[in-house]
Amino acid sequence: MVDLIQILVDALSVGGLYALTALGIGLIFSVMRLANFAHAEFVTIAAYLLFAFSGQPLVVALTISIVGAVLLAILTERIAFRPLRNADAATMLIASFAVSMFLQKLLVFSVGSRVKTLDPLPMLSGPISFGGVQISALKLATIVVCAVLLMGLTFFLKKTRFGLQMRAAADNFTMSRLVGVRANTVIAIAFGLSGFLAAVVALLFAAQTGFVQPRFGLQLVIIAFVATVIGGLGNLPGAAAGGFLVGIISTLLQAFLPPDLRPFREAFLFTAVILVLLARPQGLFPARGLKERV
């Protein structure tokens, strides 16, 4: 029973990180049909900002990290993607790779490639006891933060004017523009929210790993892309569900695979992903109007 509770907490914690990352990716894809590989650098740069201001109170460092990630995301859209908005999908994809590589190499040039230790949440390093069960305080905090953000994003999308405009744009962007939705505003908000989610993921992921380096967000974003595809490209609830599903599968593989097979956990994970996509090529929750793009 104790092991089952710990596995459940691990699965929800990992799945929550993947879900938040997948949502950051899905927000952009839903309104632009753009697979934004530069999201990995949004996470990485947010983590470096936490490192740069690690001597300051957490509120100050986190605020600077969030503001920096949001501004970076909005500037990336304005400078790199807006001029190419009418280009074909292949051009947009190449631009996304180019922005990702540019930001990554800029980081290496600016701060070097060496790993830097980072512990932004030392107050959560200890365990919490529940009825004799020792559970990581950091993992519990990760679950709570992910749940709060998922509920907050749901409220934003369903109850606010800009959220409703984003949902309308995700379903049918052309029709939304005809009834008065401003494309530039909706896309800028989507990128801003993507940067905000990247900063939160950077905080939680850095607290779990204890380090930051120029490829810090890459592996996380690759798996989150897989989660987005499983959930259904362009479907935000599907992206979150895919993130949790991938996190649960990954945790179960880590827990139940024989020790000599655990280094190959990702191979088993992607095998499971292939099986899901063979059964549901469009994802578990396919979005409406997926072929349309801004």
PDB file of N, CA and C in Angstrom, residues 60-118:
ATOM      1  N   VAL A  60      10.986  37.339  -5.712  1.00  0.00           N
ATOM      2  CA  VAL A  60      11.671  38.216  -6.667  1.00  0.00           C
ATOM      3  C   VAL A  60      12.219  37.415  -7.836  1.00  0.00           C
ATOM      4  N   ALA A  61      12.922  36.322  -7.527  1.00  0.00           N
ATOM      5  CA  ALA A  61      13.515  35.499  -8.586  1.00  0.00           C
ATOM      6  C   ALA A  61      12.440  34.904  -9.494  1.00  0.00           C
ATOM      7  N   LEU A  62      11.354  34.429  -8.893  1.00  0.00           N
ATOM      8  CA  LEU A  62      10.293  33.821  -9.694  1.00  0.00           C
ATOM      9  C   LEU A  62       9.592  34.862 -10.560  1.00  0.00           C
ATOM     10  N   THR A  63       9.370  36.044 -10.001  1.00  0.00           N
ATOM     11  CA  THR A  63       8.731  37.110 -10.786  1.00  0.00           C
ATOM     12  C   THR A  63       9.580  37.490 -11.987  1.00  0.00           C
ATOM     13  N   ILE A  64      10.889  37.652 -11.776  1.00  0.00           N
ATOM     14  CA  ILE A  64      11.784  37.990 -12.880  1.00  0.00           C
ATOM     15  C   ILE A  64      11.804  36.864 -13.919  1.00  0.00           C
ATOM     16  N   SER A  65      11.814  35.622 -13.446  1.00  0.00           N
ATOM     17  CA  SER A  65      11.815  34.481 -14.354  1.00  0.00           C
ATOM     18  C   SER A  65      10.546  34.449 -15.198  1.00  0.00           C
ATOM     19  N   ILE A  66       9.389  34.680 -14.569  1.00  0.00           N
ATOM     20  CA  ILE A  66       8.121  34.661 -15.304  1.00  0.00           C
ATOM     21  C   ILE A  66       8.059  35.806 -16.306  1.00  0.00           C
ATOM     22  N   VAL A  67       8.415  37.011 -15.859  1.00  0.00           N
ATOM     23  CA  VAL A  67       8.375  38.176 -16.757  1.00  0.00           C
ATOM     24  C   VAL A  67       9.333  37.962 -17.932  1.00  0.00           C
ATOM     25  N   GLY A  68      10.531  37.447 -17.640  1.00  0.00           N
ATOM     26  CA  GLY A  68      11.504  37.205 -18.706  1.00  0.00           C
ATOM     27  C   GLY A  68      11.005  36.181 -19.713  1.00  0.00           C
ATOM     28  N   ALA A  69      10.409  35.086 -19.231  1.00  0.00           N
ATOM     29  CA  ALA A  69       9.916  34.054 -20.138  1.00  0.00           C
ATOM     30  C   ALA A  69       8.745  34.556 -20.970  1.00  0.00           C
ATOM     31  N   VAL A  70       7.840  35.322 -20.350  1.00  0.00           N
ATOM     32  CA  VAL A  70       6.693  35.864 -21.084  1.00  0.00           C
ATOM     33  C   VAL A  70       7.163  36.838 -22.165  1.00  0.00           C
ATOM     34  N   LEU A  71       8.076  37.743 -21.810  1.00  0.00           N
ATOM     35  CA  LEU A  71       8.586  38.699 -22.793  1.00  0.00           C
ATOM     36  C   LEU A  71       9.327  37.990 -23.918  1.00  0.00           C
ATOM     37  N   LEU A  72      10.123  36.979 -23.572  1.00  0.00           N
ATOM     38  CA  LEU A  72      10.839  36.226 -24.595  1.00  0.00           C
ATOM     39  C   LEU A  72       9.863  35.555 -25.557  1.00  0.00           C
ATOM     40  N   ALA A  73       8.813  34.951 -25.018  1.00  0.00           N
ATOM     41  CA  ALA A  73       7.837  34.279 -25.865  1.00  0.00           C
ATOM     42  C   ALA A  73       7.139  35.270 -26.797  1.00  0.00           C
ATOM     43  N   ILE A  74       6.727  36.412 -26.258  1.00  0.00           N
ATOM     44  CA  ILE A  74       6.026  37.416 -27.076  1.00  0.00           C
ATOM     45  C   ILE A  74       6.958  37.997 -28.136  1.00  0.00           C
ATOM     46  N   LEU A  75       8.216  38.281 -27.763  1.00  0.00           N
ATOM     47  CA  LEU A  75       9.173  38.807 -28.734  1.00  0.00           C
ATOM     48  C   LEU A  75       9.488  37.781 -29.815  1.00  0.00           C
ATOM     49  N   THR A  76       9.553  36.523 -29.434  1.00  0.00           N
ATOM     50  CA  THR A  76       9.799  35.471 -30.417  1.00  0.00           C
ATOM     51  C   THR A  76       8.683  35.436 -31.460  1.00  0.00           C
ATOM     52  N   GLU A  77       7.440  35.534 -30.986  1.00  0.00           N
ATOM     53  CA  GLU A  77       6.311  35.555 -31.921  1.00  0.00           C
ATOM     54  C   GLU A  77       6.380  36.777 -32.823  1.00  0.00           C
ATOM     55  N   ARG A  78       6.682  37.938 -32.212  1.00  0.00           N
ATOM     56  CA  ARG A  78       6.663  39.190 -32.978  1.00  0.00           C
ATOM     57  C   ARG A  78       7.787  39.238 -34.011  1.00  0.00           C
ATOM     58  N   ILE A  79       8.978  38.781 -33.649  1.00  0.00           N
ATOM     59  CA  ILE A  79      10.138  38.928 -34.527  1.00  0.00           C
ATOM     60  C   ILE A  79      10.274  37.761 -35.497  1.00  0.00           C
ATOM     61  N   ALA A  80      10.095  36.535 -34.993  1.00  0.00           N
ATOM     62  CA  ALA A  80      10.407  35.359 -35.810  1.00  0.00           C
ATOM     63  C   ALA A  80       9.200  34.770 -36.533  1.00  0.00           C
ATOM     64  N   PHE A  81       8.037  34.733 -35.878  1.00  0.00           N
ATOM     65  CA  PHE A  81       6.911  33.993 -36.454  1.00  0.00           C
ATOM     66  C   PHE A  81       5.871  34.870 -37.143  1.00  0.00           C
ATOM     67  N   ARG A  82       5.668  36.097 -36.666  1.00  0.00           N
ATOM     68  CA  ARG A  82       4.636  36.924 -37.298  1.00  0.00           C
ATOM     69  C   ARG A  82       4.940  37.234 -38.761  1.00  0.00           C
ATOM     70  N   PRO A  83       6.205  37.536 -39.135  1.00  0.00           N
ATOM     71  CA  PRO A  83       6.484  37.784 -40.558  1.00  0.00           C
ATOM     72  C   PRO A  83       6.255  36.555 -41.444  1.00  0.00           C
ATOM     73  N   LEU A  84       6.248  35.346 -40.836  1.00  0.00           N
ATOM     74  CA  LEU A  84       6.091  34.109 -41.615  1.00  0.00           C
ATOM     75  C   LEU A  84       4.693  33.524 -41.482  1.00  0.00           C
ATOM     76  N   ARG A  85       3.764  34.291 -40.932  1.00  0.00           N
ATOM     77  CA  ARG A  85       2.454  33.736 -40.588  1.00  0.00           C
ATOM     78  C   ARG A  85       1.727  33.163 -41.805  1.00  0.00           C
ATOM     79  N   ASN A  86       1.940  33.732 -42.981  1.00  0.00           N
ATOM     80  CA  ASN A  86       1.262  33.243 -44.178  1.00  0.00           C
ATOM     81  C   ASN A  86       2.089  32.221 -44.957  1.00  0.00           C
ATOM     82  N   ALA A  87       3.219  31.811 -44.373  1.00  0.00           N
ATOM     83  CA  ALA A  87       4.067  30.821 -45.041  1.00  0.00           C
ATOM     84  C   ALA A  87       3.470  29.428 -44.858  1.00  0.00           C
ATOM     85  N   ASP A  88       4.006  28.452 -45.619  1.00  0.00           N
ATOM     86  CA  ASP A  88       3.492  27.089 -45.491  1.00  0.00           C
ATOM     87  C   ASP A  88       3.983  26.450 -44.203  1.00  0.00           C
ATOM     88  N   ALA A  89       3.390  25.322 -43.868  1.00  0.00           N
ATOM     89  CA  ALA A  89       3.671  24.664 -42.586  1.00  0.00           C
ATOM     90  C   ALA A  89       5.137  24.255 -42.465  1.00  0.00           C
ATOM     91  N   ALA A  90       5.748  23.809 -43.560  1.00  0.00           N
ATOM     92  CA  ALA A  90       7.150  23.385 -43.506  1.00  0.00           C
ATOM     93  C   ALA A  90       8.067  24.558 -43.169  1.00  0.00           C
ATOM     94  N   THR A  91       7.788  25.717 -43.736  1.00  0.00           N
ATOM     95  CA  THR A  91       8.592  26.903 -43.440  1.00  0.00           C
ATOM     96  C   THR A  91       8.474  27.298 -41.979  1.00  0.00           C
ATOM     97  N   MET A  92       7.252  27.257 -41.447  1.00  0.00           N
ATOM     98  CA  MET A  92       7.045  27.581 -40.038  1.00  0.00           C
ATOM     99  C   MET A  92       7.784  26.601 -39.135  1.00  0.00           C
ATOM    100  N   LEU A  93       7.766  25.326 -39.505  1.00  0.00           N
ATOM    101  CA  LEU A  93       8.453  24.314 -38.701  1.00  0.00           C
ATOM    102  C   LEU A  93       9.958  24.548 -38.704  1.00  0.00           C
ATOM    103  N   ILE A  94      10.516  24.857 -39.873  1.00  0.00           N
ATOM    104  CA  ILE A  94      11.946  25.147 -39.970  1.00  0.00           C
ATOM    105  C   ILE A  94      12.288  26.391 -39.158  1.00  0.00           C
ATOM    106  N   ALA A  95      11.429  27.409 -39.219  1.00  0.00           N
ATOM    107  CA  ALA A  95      11.650  28.613 -38.423  1.00  0.00           C
ATOM    108  C   ALA A  95      11.658  28.298 -36.935  1.00  0.00           C
ATOM    109  N   SER A  96      10.778  27.396 -36.521  1.00  0.00           N
ATOM    110  CA  SER A  96      10.730  26.996 -35.114  1.00  0.00           C
ATOM    111  C   SER A  96      12.037  26.335 -34.690  1.00  0.00           C
ATOM    112  N   PHE A  97      12.557  25.429 -35.529  1.00  0.00           N
ATOM    113  CA  PHE A  97      13.856  24.805 -35.246  1.00  0.00           C
ATOM    114  C   PHE A  97      14.961  25.861 -35.200  1.00  0.00           C
ATOM    115  N   ALA A  98      14.918  26.801 -36.136  1.00  0.00           N
ATOM    116  CA  ALA A  98      15.964  27.829 -36.206  1.00  0.00           C
ATOM    117  C   ALA A  98      15.966  28.698 -34.947  1.00  0.00           C
ATOM    118  N   VAL A  99      14.777  29.097 -34.495  1.00  0.00           N
ATOM    119  CA  VAL A  99      14.696  29.907 -33.281  1.00  0.00           C
ATOM    120  C   VAL A  99      15.212  29.119 -32.081  1.00  0.00           C
ATOM    121  N   SER A 100      14.847  27.843 -32.009  1.00  0.00           N
ATOM    122  CA  SER A 100      15.305  26.995 -30.910  1.00  0.00           C
ATOM    123  C   SER A 100      16.828  26.895 -30.889  1.00  0.00           C
ATOM    124  N   MET A 101      17.426  26.625 -32.037  1.00  0.00           N
ATOM    125  CA  MET A 101      18.881  26.488 -32.098  1.00  0.00           C
ATOM    126  C   MET A 101      19.571  27.823 -31.823  1.00  0.00           C
ATOM    127  N   PHE A 102      19.002  28.917 -32.329  1.00  0.00           N
ATOM    128  CA  PHE A 102      19.594  30.235 -32.090  1.00  0.00           C
ATOM    129  C   PHE A 102      19.623  30.557 -30.591  1.00  0.00           C
ATOM    130  N   LEU A 103      18.503  30.348 -29.910  1.00  0.00           N
ATOM    131  CA  LEU A 103      18.447  30.643 -28.473  1.00  0.00           C
ATOM    132  C   LEU A 103      19.376  29.721 -27.681  1.00  0.00           C
ATOM    133  N   GLN A 104      19.437  28.452 -28.092  1.00  0.00           N
ATOM    134  CA  GLN A 104      20.310  27.516 -27.393  1.00  0.00           C
ATOM    135  C   GLN A 104      21.776  27.909 -27.540  1.00  0.00           C
ATOM    136  N   LYS A 105      22.201  28.235 -28.762  1.00  0.00           N
ATOM    137  CA  LYS A 105      23.595  28.635 -28.978  1.00  0.00           C
ATOM    138  C   LYS A 105      23.896  29.979 -28.325  1.00  0.00           C
ATOM    139  N   LEU A 106      22.908  30.871 -28.293  1.00  0.00           N
ATOM    140  CA  LEU A 106      23.094  32.144 -27.604  1.00  0.00           C
ATOM    141  C   LEU A 106      23.323  31.927 -26.115  1.00  0.00           C
ATOM    142  N   LEU A 107      22.621  30.953 -25.545  1.00  0.00           N
ATOM    143  CA  LEU A 107      22.833  30.617 -24.137  1.00  0.00           C
ATOM    144  C   LEU A 107      24.242  30.078 -23.905  1.00  0.00           C
ATOM    145  N   VAL A 108      24.681  29.181 -24.778  1.00  0.00           N
ATOM    146  CA  VAL A 108      26.034  28.612 -24.638  1.00  0.00           C
ATOM    147  C   VAL A 108      27.077  29.712 -24.735  1.00  0.00           C
ATOM    148  N   PHE A 109      26.885  30.634 -25.681  1.00  0.00           N
ATOM    149  CA  PHE A 109      27.830  31.743 -25.841  1.00  0.00           C
ATOM    150  C   PHE A 109      27.813  32.675 -24.629  1.00  0.00           C
ATOM    151  N   SER A 110      26.642  32.870 -24.026  1.00  0.00           N
ATOM    152  CA  SER A 110      26.504  33.842 -22.936  1.00  0.00           C
ATOM    153  C   SER A 110      26.925  33.281 -21.582  1.00  0.00           C
ATOM    154  N   VAL A 111      26.510  32.058 -21.287  1.00  0.00           N
ATOM    155  CA  VAL A 111      26.731  31.523 -19.929  1.00  0.00           C
ATOM    156  C   VAL A 111      27.599  30.269 -19.911  1.00  0.00           C
ATOM    157  N   GLY A 112      27.972  29.773 -21.085  1.00  0.00           N
ATOM    158  CA  GLY A 112      28.785  28.571 -21.130  1.00  0.00           C
ATOM    159  C   GLY A 112      27.929  27.318 -21.127  1.00  0.00           C
ATOM    160  N   SER A 113      28.568  26.182 -21.358  1.00  0.00           N
ATOM    161  CA  SER A 113      27.849  24.908 -21.451  1.00  0.00           C
ATOM    162  C   SER A 113      27.948  24.071 -20.180  1.00  0.00           C
ATOM    163  N   ARG A 114      28.639  24.570 -19.170  1.00  0.00           N
ATOM    164  CA  ARG A 114      28.816  23.791 -17.951  1.00  0.00           C
ATOM    165  C   ARG A 114      27.530  23.750 -17.142  1.00  0.00           C
ATOM    166  N   VAL A 115      27.329  22.618 -16.465  1.00  0.00           N
ATOM    167  CA  VAL A 115      26.159  22.444 -15.615  1.00  0.00           C
ATOM    168  C   VAL A 115      26.298  23.324 -14.375  1.00  0.00           C
ATOM    169  N   LYS A 116      25.214  24.000 -14.005  1.00  0.00           N
ATOM    170  CA  LYS A 116      25.212  24.855 -12.817  1.00  0.00           C
ATOM    171  C   LYS A 116      24.175  24.327 -11.835  1.00  0.00           C
ATOM    172  N   THR A 117      24.565  24.233 -10.588  1.00  0.00           N
ATOM    173  CA  THR A 117      23.643  23.735  -9.574  1.00  0.00           C
ATOM    174  C   THR A 117      22.592  24.792  -9.258  1.00  0.00           C
ATOM    175  N   LEU A 118      21.374  24.325  -9.043  1.00  0.00           N
ATOM    176  CA  LEU A 118      20.263  25.235  -8.776  1.00  0.00           C
ATOM    177  C   LEU A 118      19.241  24.522  -7.911  1.00  0.00           C
TER     178      LEU A 118
END
